[in-house]
XYZ file of C-alpha atoms in Angstrom:
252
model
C -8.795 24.309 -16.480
C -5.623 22.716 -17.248
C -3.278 21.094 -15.003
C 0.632 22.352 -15.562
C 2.180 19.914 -13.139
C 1.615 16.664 -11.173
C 4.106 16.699 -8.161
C 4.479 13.539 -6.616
C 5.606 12.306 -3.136
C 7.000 9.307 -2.671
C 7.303 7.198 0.224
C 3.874 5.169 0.154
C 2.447 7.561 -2.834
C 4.639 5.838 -5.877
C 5.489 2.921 -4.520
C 4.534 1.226 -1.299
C 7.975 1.638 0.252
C 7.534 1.595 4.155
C 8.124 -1.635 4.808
C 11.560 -2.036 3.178
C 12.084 1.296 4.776
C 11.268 -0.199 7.856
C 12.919 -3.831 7.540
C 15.904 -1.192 6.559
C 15.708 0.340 9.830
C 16.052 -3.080 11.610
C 18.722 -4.638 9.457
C 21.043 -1.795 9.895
C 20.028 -1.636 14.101
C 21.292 -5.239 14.041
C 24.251 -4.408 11.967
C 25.321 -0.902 14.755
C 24.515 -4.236 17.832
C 21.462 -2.135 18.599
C 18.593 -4.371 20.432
C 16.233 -2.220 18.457
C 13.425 -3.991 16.376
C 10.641 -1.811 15.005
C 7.289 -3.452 14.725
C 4.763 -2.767 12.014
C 2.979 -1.069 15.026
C 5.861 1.086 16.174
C 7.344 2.078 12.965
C 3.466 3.399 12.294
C 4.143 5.451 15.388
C 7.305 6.670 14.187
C 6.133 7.295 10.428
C 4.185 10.047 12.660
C 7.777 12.368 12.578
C 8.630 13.294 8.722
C 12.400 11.646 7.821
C 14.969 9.155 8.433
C 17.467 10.985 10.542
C 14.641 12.533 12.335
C 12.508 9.726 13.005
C 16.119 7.871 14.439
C 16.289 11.102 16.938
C 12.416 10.558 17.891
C 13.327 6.993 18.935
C 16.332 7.849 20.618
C 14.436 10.990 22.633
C 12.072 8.278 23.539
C 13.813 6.220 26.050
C 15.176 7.091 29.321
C 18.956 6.864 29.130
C 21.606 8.810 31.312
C 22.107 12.416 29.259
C 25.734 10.577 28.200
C 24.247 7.272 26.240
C 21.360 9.933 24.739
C 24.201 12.101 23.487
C 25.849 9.026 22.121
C 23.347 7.658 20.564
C 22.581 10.812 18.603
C 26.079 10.975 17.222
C 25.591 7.268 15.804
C 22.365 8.385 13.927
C 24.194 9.914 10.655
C 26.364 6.158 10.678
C 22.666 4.488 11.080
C 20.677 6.216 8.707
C 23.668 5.676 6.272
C 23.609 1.913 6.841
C 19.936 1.845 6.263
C 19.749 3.541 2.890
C 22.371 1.256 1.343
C 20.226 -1.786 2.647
C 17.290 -0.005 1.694
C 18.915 0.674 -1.908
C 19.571 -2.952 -2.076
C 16.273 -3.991 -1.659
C 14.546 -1.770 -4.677
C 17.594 -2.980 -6.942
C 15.851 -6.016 -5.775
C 13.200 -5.076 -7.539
C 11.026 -5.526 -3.227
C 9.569 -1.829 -4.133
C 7.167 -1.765 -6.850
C 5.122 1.002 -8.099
C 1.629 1.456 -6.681
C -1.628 0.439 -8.989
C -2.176 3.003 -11.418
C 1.038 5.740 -10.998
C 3.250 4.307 -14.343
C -0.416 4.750 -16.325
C -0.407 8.114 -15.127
C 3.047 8.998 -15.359
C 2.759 7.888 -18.964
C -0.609 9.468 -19.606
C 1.280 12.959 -18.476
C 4.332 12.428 -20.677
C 1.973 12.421 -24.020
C -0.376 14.962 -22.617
C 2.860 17.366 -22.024
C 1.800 17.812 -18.444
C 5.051 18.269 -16.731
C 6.130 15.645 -13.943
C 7.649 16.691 -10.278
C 8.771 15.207 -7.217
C 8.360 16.409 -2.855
C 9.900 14.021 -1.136
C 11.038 13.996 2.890
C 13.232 11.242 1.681
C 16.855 11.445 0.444
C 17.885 11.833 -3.144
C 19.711 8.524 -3.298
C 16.076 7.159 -2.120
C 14.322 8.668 -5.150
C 17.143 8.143 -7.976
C 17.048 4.248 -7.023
C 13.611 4.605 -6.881
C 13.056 5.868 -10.226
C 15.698 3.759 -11.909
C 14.592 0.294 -11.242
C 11.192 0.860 -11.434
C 10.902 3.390 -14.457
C 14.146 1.988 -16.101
C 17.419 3.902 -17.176
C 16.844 7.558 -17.537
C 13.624 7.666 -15.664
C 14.625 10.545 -13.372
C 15.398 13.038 -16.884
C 10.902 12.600 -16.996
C 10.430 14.436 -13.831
C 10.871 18.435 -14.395
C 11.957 19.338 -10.827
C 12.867 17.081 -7.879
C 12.803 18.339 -4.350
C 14.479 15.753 -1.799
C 14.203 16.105 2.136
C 17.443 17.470 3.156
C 16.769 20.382 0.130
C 15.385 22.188 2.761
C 15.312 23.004 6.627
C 11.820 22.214 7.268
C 10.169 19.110 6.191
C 6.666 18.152 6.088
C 3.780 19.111 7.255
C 5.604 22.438 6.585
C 5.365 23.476 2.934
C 8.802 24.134 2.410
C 9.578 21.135 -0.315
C 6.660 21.847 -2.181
C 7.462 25.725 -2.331
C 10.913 24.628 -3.647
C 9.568 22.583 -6.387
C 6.841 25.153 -7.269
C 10.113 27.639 -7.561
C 12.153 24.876 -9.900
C 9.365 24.789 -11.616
C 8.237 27.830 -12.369
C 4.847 27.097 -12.550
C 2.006 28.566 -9.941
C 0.651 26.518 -7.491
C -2.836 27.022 -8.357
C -2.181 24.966 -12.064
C -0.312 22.052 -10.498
C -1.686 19.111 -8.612
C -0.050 17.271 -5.604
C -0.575 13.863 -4.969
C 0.087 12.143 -1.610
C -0.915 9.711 1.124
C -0.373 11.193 4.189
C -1.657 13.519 6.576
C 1.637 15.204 6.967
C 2.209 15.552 2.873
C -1.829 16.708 2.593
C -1.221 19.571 4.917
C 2.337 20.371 3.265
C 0.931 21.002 -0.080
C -2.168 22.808 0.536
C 0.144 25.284 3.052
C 1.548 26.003 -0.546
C -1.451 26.261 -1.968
C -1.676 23.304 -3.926
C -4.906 21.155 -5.673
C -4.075 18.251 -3.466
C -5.766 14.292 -4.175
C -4.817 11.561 -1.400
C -4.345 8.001 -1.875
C -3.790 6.437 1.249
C -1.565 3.636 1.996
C -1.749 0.580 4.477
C 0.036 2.809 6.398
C -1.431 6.124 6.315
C -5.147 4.617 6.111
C -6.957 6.053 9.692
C -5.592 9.292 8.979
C -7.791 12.402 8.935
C -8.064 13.394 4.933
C -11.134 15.760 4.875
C -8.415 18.722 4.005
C -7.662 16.962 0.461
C -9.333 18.057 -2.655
C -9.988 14.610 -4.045
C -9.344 11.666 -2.092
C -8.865 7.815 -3.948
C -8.224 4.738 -2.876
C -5.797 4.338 -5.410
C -4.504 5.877 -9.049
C -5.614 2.436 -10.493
C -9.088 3.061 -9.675
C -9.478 5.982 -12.809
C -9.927 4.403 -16.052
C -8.037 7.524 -17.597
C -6.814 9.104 -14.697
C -5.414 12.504 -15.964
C -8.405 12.802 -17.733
C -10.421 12.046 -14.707
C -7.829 14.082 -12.596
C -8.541 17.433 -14.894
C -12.164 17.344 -14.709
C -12.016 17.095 -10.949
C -9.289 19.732 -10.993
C -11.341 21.826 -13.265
C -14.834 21.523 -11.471
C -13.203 21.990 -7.898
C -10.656 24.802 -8.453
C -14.306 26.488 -10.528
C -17.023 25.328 -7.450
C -14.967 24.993 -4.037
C -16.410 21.112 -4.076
C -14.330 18.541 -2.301
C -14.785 15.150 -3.936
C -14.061 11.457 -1.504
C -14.487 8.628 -3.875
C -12.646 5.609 -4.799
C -12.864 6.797 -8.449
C -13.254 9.993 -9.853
C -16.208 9.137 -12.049
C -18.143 7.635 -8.788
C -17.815 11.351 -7.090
């Protein structure tokens, strides 16, 4: 069997972003005079609820506050999360965000195969353009057939709703295309849309629960030829019902 598409997430699946997400976060709390400083530990807690804007909300819902400062605080969370993506978008133009161990091979690899490319992403467009740009160089967001950003939709993950949208710009069924991800959140978004689904956890993501995936890897960089690698688990586990864990395909 052939795969059609490889859809992507981002955040901690093509690049290792979450800690200039989450330096972000504190730069721009400083900048609002917010006594707010996330932790590695506590921005781990928060990565726990899917999106910027959302994950600002969590914190705020968090503390005890008169029902006045928590209705204040939510209307300053559109003015924060702004603040934080132009710091964030700062630091990738600072070239701070580079692309995990193996994904350009395989992004490449897919190009000459004509497997098409696709991105489901909680974060924001702006996120993923910069993304792309600096570390793919000019034009890099023309290689990716459909994009699907966070705010595309009304439910983000571990619903299935971004991953249904970019099945639908696509126009390709789910059971050819292959998600790839590093979450527990993202895992159980694409297999809700039915989806042959390979995890490759992060520093972040690393004690979640990943017997759902299809394939899981410590990293892209640990297949020699990874779409290759990628199709002949694709082909023997869509044929058999196996589920392979293995820090390279060929080891499975």
């Amino acid at each position: 069997m052939r795969i059609k598409a490889l859809i992507f997430d981002v955040d901690g699946t093509l690049a290792d972003t979450e800690e200039a997400h989450r330096s972000s976060f504190n730069r721009a709390f400083e900048q609002h005079g917010l006594d707010w400083n996330w932790s590695k530990a506590e921005y781990s807690h928060w990565l726990k609820t899917p999106g910027g804007k959302e994950r600002l909300r969590a914190c705020i819902d968090s503390k005890t506050l008169p029902p006045a400062e928590h209705r204040a605080l939510y209307e300053r969370v559109p003015a924060l999360h702004r603040s934080k993506t132009d710091i964030y978008a700062r630091l990738v133009h600072d070239g701070q965000v580079p692309l995990r161990d193996g994904v350009r091979r395989l992004l490449d690899e897919a190009a000459s195969a004509g497997v098409r490319l696709a991105i489901a992403s909680t974060t924001s467009r702006e996120n993923i353009d910069a993304l792309l740009s600096v570390d793919l160089g000019e034009g890099a967001v023309r290689r990716f057939s459909a994009i699907g950003a966070g705010d595309e939709v009304r439910r983000k993950k571990p619903a299935s709703d971004i991953y249904e949208l970019v099945l639908r710009r696509l126009g390709e069924s789910a059971a050819e295309c292959v998600a790839i991800e590093d979450s527990f959140h993202g895992l159980t978004a694409a297999r809700g849309a039915g989806l042959f689904t390979v995890v490759t956890p992060s520093q972040w993501t690393s004690g979640e629960d990943f017997s759902a995936a299809d394939l899981q890897l410590a990293s892209l960089g640990s297949c020699d030829r990874p779409l290759m690698e990628l199709e002949y688990a694709f082909g023997v586990i869509r044929k058999w019902g196996w589920r392979l864990k293995s820090t390279a395909v060929g080891e499975a």
